[in-house]
Short mmCIF file of N, CA and C in Angstrom, two decimals:
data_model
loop_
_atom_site.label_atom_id
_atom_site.label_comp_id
_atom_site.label_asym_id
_atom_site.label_seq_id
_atom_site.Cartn_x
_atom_site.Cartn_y
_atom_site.Cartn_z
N UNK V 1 -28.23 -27.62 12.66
CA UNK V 1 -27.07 -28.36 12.21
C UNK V 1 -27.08 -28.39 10.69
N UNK V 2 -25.94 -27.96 10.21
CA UNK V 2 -25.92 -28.19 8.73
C UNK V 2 -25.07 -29.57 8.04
N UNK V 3 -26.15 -29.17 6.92
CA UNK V 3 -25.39 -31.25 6.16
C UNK V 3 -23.54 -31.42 6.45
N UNK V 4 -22.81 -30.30 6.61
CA UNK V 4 -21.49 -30.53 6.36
C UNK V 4 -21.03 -30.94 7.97
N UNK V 5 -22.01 -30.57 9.25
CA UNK V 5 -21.33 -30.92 10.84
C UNK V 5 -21.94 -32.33 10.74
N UNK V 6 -23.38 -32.45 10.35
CA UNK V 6 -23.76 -33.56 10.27
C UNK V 6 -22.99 -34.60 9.72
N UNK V 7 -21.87 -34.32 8.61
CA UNK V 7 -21.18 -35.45 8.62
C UNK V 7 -19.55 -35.32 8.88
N UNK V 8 -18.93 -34.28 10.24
CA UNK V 8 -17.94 -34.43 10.83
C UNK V 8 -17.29 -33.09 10.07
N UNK V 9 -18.12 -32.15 9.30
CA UNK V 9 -17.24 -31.17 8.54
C UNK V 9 -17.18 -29.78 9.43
N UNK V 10 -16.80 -28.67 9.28
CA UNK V 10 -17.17 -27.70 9.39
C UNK V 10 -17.39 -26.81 8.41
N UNK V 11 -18.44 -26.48 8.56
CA UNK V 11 -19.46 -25.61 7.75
C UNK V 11 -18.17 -24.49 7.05
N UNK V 12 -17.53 -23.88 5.76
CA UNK V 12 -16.75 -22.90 5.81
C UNK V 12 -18.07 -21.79 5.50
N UNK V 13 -18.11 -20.24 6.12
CA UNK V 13 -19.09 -19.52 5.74
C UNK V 13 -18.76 -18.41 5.16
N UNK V 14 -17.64 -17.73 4.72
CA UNK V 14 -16.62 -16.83 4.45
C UNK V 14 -15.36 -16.60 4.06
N UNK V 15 -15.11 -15.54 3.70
CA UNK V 15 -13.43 -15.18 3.92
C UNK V 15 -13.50 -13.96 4.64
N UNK V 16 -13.07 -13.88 5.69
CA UNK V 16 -12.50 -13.07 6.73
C UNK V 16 -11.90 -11.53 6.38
N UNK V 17 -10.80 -12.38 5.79
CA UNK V 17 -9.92 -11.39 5.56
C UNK V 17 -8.65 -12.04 4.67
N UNK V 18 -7.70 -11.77 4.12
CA UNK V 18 -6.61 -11.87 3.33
C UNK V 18 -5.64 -11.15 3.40
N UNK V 19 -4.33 -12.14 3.69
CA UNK V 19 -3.57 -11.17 4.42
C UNK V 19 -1.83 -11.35 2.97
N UNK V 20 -1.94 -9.68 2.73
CA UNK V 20 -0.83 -9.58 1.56
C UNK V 20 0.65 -9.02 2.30
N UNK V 21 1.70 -9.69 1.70
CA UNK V 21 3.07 -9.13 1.74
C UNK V 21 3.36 -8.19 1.14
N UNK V 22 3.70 -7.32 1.95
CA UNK V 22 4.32 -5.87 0.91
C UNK V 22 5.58 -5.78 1.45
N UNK V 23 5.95 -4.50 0.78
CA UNK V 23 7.18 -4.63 1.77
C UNK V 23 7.68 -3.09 2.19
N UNK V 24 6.55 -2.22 2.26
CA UNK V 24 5.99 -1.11 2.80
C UNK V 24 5.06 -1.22 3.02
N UNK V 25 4.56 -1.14 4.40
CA UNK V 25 3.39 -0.42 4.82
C UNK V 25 2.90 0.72 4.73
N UNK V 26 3.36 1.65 4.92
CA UNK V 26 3.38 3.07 4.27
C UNK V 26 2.66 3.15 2.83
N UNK V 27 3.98 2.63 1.90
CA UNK V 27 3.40 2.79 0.68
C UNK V 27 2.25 2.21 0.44
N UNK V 28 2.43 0.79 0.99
CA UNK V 28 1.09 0.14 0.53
C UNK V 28 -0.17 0.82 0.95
N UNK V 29 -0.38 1.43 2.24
CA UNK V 29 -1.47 2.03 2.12
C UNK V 29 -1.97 3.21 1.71
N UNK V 30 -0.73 3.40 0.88
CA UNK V 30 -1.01 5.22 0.22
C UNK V 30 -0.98 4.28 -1.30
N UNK V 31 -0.71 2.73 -1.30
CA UNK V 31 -1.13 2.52 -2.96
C UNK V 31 -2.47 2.14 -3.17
N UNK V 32 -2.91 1.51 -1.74
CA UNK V 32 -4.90 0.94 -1.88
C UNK V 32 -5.30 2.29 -1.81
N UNK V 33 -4.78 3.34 -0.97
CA UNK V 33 -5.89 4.02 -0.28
C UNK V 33 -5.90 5.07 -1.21
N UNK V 34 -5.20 5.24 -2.91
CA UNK V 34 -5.05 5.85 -3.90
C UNK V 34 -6.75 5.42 -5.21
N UNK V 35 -6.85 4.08 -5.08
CA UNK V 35 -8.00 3.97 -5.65
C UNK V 35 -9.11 3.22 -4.97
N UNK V 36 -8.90 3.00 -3.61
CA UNK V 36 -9.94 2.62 -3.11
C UNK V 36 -10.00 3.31 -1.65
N UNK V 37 -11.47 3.55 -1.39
CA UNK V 37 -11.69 4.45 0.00
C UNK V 37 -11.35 3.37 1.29
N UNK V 38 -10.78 3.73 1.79
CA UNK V 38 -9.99 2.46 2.94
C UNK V 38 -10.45 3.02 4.41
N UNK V 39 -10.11 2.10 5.00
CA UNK V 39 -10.63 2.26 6.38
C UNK V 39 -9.14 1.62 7.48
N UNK V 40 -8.02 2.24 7.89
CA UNK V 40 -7.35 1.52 8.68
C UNK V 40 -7.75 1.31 9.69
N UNK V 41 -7.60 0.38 10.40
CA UNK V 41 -8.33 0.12 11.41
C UNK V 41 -6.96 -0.17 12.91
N UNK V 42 -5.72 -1.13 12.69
CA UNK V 42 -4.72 -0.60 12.96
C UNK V 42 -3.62 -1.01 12.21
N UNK V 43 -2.60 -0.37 12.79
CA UNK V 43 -1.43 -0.90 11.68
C UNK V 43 -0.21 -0.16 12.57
N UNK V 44 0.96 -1.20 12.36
CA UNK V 44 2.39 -0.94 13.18
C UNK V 44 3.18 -0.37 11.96
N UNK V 45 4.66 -1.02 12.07
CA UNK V 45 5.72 -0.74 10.79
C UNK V 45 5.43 -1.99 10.33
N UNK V 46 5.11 -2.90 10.46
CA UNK V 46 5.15 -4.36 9.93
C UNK V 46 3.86 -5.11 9.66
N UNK V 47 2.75 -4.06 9.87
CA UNK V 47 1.70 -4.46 9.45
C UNK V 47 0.31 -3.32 9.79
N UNK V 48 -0.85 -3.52 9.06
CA UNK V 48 -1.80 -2.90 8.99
C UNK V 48 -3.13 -3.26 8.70
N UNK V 49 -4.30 -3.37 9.11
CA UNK V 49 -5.67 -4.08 9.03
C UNK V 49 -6.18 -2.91 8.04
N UNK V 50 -7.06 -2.97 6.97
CA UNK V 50 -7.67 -2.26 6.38
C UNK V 50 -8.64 -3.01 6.01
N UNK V 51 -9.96 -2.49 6.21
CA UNK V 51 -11.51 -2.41 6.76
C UNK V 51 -12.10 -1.94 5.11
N UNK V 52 -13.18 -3.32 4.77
CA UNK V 52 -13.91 -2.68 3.64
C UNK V 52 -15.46 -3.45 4.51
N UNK V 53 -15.49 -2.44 5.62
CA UNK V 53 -17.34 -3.29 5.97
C UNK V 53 -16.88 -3.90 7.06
N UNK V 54 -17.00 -5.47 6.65
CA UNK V 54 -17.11 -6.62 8.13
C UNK V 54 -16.01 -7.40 7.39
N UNK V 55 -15.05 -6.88 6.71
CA UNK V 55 -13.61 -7.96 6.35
C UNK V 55 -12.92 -7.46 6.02
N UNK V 56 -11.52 -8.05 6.01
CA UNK V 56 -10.13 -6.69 5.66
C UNK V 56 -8.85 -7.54 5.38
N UNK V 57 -7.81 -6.63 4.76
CA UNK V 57 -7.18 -7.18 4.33
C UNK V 57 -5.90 -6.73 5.19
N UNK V 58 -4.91 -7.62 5.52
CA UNK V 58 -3.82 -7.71 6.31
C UNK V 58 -2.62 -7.46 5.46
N UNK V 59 -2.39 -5.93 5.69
CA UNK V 59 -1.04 -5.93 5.17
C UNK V 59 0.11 -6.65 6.03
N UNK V 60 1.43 -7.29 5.17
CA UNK V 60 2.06 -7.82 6.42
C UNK V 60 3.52 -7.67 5.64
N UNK V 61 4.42 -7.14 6.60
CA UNK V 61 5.79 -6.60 5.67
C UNK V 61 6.49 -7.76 5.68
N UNK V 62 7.23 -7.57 4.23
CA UNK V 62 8.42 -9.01 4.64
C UNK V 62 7.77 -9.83 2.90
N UNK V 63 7.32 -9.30 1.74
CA UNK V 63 7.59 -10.08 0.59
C UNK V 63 8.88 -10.41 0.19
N UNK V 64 8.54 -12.00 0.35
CA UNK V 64 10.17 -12.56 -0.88
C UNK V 64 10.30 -13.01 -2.09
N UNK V 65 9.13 -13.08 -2.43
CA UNK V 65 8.83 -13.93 -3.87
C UNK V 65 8.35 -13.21 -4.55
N UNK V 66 8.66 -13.80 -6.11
CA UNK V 66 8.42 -13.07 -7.01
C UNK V 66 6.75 -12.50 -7.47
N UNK V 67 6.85 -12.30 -8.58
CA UNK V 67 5.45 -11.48 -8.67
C UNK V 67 4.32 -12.90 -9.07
N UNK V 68 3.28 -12.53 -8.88
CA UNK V 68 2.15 -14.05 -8.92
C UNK V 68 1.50 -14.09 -9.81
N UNK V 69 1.43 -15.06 -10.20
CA UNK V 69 1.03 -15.40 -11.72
C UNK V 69 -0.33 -15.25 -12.13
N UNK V 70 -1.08 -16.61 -11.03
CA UNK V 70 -2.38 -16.85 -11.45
C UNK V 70 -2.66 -16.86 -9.76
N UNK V 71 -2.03 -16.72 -9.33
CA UNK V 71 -2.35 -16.30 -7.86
C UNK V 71 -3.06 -14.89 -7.86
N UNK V 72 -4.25 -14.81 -6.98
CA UNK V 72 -4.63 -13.79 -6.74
C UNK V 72 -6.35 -13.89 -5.88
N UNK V 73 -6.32 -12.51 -6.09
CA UNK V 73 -7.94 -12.34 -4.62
C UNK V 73 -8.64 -11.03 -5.21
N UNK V 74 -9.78 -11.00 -5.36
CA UNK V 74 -10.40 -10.26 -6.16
C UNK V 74 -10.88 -8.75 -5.20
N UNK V 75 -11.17 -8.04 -5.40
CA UNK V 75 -11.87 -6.87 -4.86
C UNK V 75 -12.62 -6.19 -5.57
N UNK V 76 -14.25 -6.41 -4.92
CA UNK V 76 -15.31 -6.04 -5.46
C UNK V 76 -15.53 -4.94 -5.01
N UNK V 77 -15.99 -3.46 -6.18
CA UNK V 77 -15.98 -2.31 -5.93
C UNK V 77 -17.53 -1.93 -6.04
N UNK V 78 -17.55 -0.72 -5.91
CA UNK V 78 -19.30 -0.20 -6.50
C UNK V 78 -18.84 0.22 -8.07
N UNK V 79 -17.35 1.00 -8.06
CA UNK V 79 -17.69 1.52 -9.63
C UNK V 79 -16.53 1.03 -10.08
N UNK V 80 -16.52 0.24 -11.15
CA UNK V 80 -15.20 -0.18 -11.26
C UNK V 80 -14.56 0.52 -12.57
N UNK V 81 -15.25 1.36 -13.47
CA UNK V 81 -14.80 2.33 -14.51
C UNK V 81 -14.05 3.71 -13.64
N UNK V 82 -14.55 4.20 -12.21
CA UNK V 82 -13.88 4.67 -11.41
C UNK V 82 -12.52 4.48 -11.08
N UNK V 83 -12.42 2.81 -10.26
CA UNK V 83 -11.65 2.25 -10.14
C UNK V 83 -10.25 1.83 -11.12
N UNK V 84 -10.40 1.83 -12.41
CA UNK V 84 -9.59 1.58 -13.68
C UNK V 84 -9.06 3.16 -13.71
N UNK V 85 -10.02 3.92 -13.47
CA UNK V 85 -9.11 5.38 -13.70
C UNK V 85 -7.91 5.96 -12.71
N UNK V 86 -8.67 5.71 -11.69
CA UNK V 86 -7.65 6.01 -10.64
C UNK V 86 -6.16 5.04 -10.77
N UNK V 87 -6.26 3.54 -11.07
CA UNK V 87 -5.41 2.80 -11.24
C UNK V 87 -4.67 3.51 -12.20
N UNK V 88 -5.17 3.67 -13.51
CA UNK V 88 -4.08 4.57 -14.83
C UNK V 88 -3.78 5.60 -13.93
N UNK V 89 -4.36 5.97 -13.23
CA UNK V 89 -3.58 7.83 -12.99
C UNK V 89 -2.56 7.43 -12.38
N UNK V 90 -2.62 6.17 -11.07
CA UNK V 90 -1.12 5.25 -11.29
C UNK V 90 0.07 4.72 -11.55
N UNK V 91 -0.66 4.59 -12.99
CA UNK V 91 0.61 4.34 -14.35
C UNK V 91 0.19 2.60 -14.09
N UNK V 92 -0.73 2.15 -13.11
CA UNK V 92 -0.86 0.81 -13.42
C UNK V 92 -0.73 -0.07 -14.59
N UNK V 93 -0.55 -0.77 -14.63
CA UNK V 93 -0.42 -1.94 -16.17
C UNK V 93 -1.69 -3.00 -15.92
N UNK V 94 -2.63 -2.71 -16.63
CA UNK V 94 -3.65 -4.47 -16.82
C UNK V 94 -2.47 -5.49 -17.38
N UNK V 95 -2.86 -6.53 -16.54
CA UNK V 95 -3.23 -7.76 -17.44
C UNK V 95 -3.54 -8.14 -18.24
N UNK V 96 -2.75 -8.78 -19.13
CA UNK V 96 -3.64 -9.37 -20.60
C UNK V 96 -4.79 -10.67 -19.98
N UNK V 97 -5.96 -10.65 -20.44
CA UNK V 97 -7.07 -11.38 -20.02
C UNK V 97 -8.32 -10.87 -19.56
N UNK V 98 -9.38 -11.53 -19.91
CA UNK V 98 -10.72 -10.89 -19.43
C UNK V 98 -11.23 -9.96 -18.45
N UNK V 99 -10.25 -10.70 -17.33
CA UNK V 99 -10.48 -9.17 -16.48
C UNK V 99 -10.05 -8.39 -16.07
N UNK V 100 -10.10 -7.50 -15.02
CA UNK V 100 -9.35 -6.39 -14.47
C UNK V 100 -8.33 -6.57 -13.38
N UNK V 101 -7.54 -7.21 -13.92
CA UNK V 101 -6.38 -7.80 -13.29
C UNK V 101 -4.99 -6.79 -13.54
N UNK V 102 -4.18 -6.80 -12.08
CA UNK V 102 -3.11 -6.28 -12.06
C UNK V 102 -2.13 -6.38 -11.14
N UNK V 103 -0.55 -6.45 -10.98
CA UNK V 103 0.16 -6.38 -10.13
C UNK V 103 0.55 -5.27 -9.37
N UNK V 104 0.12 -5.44 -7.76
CA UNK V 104 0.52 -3.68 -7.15
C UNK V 104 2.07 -3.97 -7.19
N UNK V 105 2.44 -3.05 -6.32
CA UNK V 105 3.75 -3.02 -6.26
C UNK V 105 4.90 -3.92 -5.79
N UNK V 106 3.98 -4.96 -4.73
CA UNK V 106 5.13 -6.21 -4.71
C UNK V 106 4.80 -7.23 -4.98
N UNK V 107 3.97 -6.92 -6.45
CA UNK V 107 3.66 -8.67 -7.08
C UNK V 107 2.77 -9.44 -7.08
N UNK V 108 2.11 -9.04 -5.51
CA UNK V 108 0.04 -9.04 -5.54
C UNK V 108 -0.18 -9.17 -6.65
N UNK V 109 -0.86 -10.20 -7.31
CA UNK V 109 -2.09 -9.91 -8.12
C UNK V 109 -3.46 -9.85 -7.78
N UNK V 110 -3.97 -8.78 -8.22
CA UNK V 110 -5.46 -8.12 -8.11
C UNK V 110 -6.23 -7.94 -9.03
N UNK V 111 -7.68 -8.69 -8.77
CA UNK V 111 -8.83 -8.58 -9.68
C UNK V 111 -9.62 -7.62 -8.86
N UNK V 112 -10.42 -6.20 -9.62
CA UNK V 112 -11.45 -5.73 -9.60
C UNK V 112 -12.33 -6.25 -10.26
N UNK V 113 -13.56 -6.60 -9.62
CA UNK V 113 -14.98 -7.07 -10.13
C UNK V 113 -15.68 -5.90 -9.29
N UNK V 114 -16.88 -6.07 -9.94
CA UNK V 114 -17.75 -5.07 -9.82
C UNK V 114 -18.71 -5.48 -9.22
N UNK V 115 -19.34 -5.04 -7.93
CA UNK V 115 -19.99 -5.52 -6.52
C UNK V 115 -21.04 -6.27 -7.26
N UNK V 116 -22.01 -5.67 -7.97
CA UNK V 116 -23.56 -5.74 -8.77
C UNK V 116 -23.56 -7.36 -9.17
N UNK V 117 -21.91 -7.60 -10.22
CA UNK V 117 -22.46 -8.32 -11.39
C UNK V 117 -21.73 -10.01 -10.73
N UNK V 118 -21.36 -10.03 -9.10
CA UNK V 118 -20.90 -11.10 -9.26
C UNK V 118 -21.98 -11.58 -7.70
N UNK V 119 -21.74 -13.06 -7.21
CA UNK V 119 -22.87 -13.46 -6.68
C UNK V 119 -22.93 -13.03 -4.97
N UNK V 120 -21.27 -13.04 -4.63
CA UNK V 120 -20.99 -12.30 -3.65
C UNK V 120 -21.96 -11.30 -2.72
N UNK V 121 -22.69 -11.05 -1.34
CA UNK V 121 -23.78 -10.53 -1.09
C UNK V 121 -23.19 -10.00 0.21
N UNK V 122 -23.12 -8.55 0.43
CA UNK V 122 -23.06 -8.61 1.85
C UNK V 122 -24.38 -8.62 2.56
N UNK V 123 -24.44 -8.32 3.79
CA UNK V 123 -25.46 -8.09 4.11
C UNK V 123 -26.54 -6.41 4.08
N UNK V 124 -27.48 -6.64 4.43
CA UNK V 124 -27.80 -4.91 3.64
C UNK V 124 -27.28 -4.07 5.08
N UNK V 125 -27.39 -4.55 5.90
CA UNK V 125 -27.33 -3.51 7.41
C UNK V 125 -25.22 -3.24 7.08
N UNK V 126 -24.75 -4.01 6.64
CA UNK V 126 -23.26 -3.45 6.34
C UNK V 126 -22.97 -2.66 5.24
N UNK V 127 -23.73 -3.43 4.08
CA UNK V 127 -23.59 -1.99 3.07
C UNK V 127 -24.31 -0.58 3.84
N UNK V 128 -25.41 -0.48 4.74
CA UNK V 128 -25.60 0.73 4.86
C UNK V 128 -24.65 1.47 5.73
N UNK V 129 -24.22 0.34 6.54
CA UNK V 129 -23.35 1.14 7.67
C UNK V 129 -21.94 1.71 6.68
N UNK V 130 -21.96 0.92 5.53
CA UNK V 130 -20.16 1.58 4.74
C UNK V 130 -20.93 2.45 3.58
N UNK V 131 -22.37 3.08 4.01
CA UNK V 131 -22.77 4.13 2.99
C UNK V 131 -23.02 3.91 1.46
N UNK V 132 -23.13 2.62 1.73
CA UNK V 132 -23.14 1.51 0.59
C UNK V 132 -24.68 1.05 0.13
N UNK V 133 -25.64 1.75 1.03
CA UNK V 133 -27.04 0.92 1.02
C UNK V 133 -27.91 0.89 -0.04
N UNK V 134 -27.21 1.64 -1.20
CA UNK V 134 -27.81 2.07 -2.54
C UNK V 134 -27.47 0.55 -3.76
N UNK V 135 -26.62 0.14 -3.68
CA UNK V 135 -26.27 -1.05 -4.29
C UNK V 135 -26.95 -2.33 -4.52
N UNK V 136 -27.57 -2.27 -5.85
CA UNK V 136 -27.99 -3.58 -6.30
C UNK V 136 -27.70 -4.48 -6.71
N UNK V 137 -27.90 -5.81 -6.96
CA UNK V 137 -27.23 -6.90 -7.62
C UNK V 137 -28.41 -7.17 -9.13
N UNK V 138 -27.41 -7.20 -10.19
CA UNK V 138 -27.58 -7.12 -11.25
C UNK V 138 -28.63 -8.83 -11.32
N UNK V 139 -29.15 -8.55 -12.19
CA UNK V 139 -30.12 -9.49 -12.74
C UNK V 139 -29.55 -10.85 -12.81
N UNK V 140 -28.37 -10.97 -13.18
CA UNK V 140 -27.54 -12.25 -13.68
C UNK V 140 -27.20 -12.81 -12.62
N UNK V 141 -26.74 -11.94 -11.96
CA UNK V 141 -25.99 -12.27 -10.40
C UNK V 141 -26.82 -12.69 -9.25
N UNK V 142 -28.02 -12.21 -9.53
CA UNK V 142 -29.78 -12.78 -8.71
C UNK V 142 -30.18 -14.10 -9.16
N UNK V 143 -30.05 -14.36 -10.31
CA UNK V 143 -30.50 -16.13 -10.96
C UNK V 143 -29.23 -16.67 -10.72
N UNK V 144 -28.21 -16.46 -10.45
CA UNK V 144 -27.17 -17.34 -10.08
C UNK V 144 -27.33 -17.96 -9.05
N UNK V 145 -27.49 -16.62 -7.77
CA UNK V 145 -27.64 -16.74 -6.00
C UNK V 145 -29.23 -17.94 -6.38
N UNK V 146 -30.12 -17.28 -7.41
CA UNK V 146 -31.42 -18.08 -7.14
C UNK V 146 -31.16 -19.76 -7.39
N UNK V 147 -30.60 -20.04 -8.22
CA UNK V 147 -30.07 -21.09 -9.12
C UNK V 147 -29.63 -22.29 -7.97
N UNK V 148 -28.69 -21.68 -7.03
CA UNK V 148 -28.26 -22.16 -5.22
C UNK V 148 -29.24 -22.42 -4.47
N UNK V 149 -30.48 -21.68 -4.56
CA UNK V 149 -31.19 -21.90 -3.24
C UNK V 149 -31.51 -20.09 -2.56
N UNK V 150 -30.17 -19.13 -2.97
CA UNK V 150 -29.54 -18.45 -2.24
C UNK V 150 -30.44 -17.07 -2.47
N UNK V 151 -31.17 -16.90 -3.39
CA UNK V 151 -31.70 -15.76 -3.86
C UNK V 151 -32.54 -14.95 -3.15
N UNK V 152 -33.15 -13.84 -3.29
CA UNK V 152 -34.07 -13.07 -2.91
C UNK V 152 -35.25 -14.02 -3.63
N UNK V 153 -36.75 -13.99 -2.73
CA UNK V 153 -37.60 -14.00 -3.39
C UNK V 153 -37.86 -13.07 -4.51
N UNK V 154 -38.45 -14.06 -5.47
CA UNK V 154 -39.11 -12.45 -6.95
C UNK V 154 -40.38 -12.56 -6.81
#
């Protein structure tokens, strides 16, 4: 039992998945699957599951609102100097601000972070199964997780 059932909560342990409005399916998955290696898993005219590991993101047709400001959901890559190129070959536009922020095509805003440097962990048996099993977490990002409780022994 953890401290949060112990006092009437439920434990949250994740995010699942995140589910974006486009307003192509089609396009949208010829706009992820342009700088990032995707995995559909299924998808109709009005929607599509795409698979990074053990979570995914829900395309779902039907955006009405405008483009999002400070709204947004990050996606952690292995290379993200990769990732920035493929976006320019694009014609993408950054964001003014620290990070690698941008609007796809219906207004999504999207942060790339870079798997290593943030505290985020999958597990190792999923990075190996997504060919991923080579990936370390940067020094900073280890005293953070340690800092929690959460770390690898050193």
């Amino acid at each position: 039992m953890t401290d949060a059932t112990k006092h009437g909560k439920a434990c949250a342990v994740g995010i699942n998945h995140v589910a974006l409005e486009v307003g192509d399916i089609d396009a949208a998955l010829d706009f992820y699957g342009a700088f990032l290696d995707i995995e559909v898993a299924r998808r109709s005219d009005s929607a599509a599951f795409v698979y990074f590991g053990d979570q995914f993101i829900n395309f779902a047709k039907g955006r009405r609102q405008g483009p999002d400001d400070r709204r947004h959901f990050g996606i952690a890559v292995d290379d993200k100097n990769l990732a920035r190129r493929r976006l320019e070959d694009l014609g993408v536009t950054f964001l003014d601000g620290p990070f690698m922020d941008f609007l796809d095509p219906w207004g999504n805003r999207v942060e790339i972070t870079t798997y290593a440097k943030i505290q985020y962990t999958k597990a190792d048996h999923v990075l190996r199964g997504m060919g991923l099993g080579h990936l370390r977490k940067a020094p900073d990002a280890l005293d953070e997780l340690r800092d929690k409780g959460m770390g690898p022994e050193t």
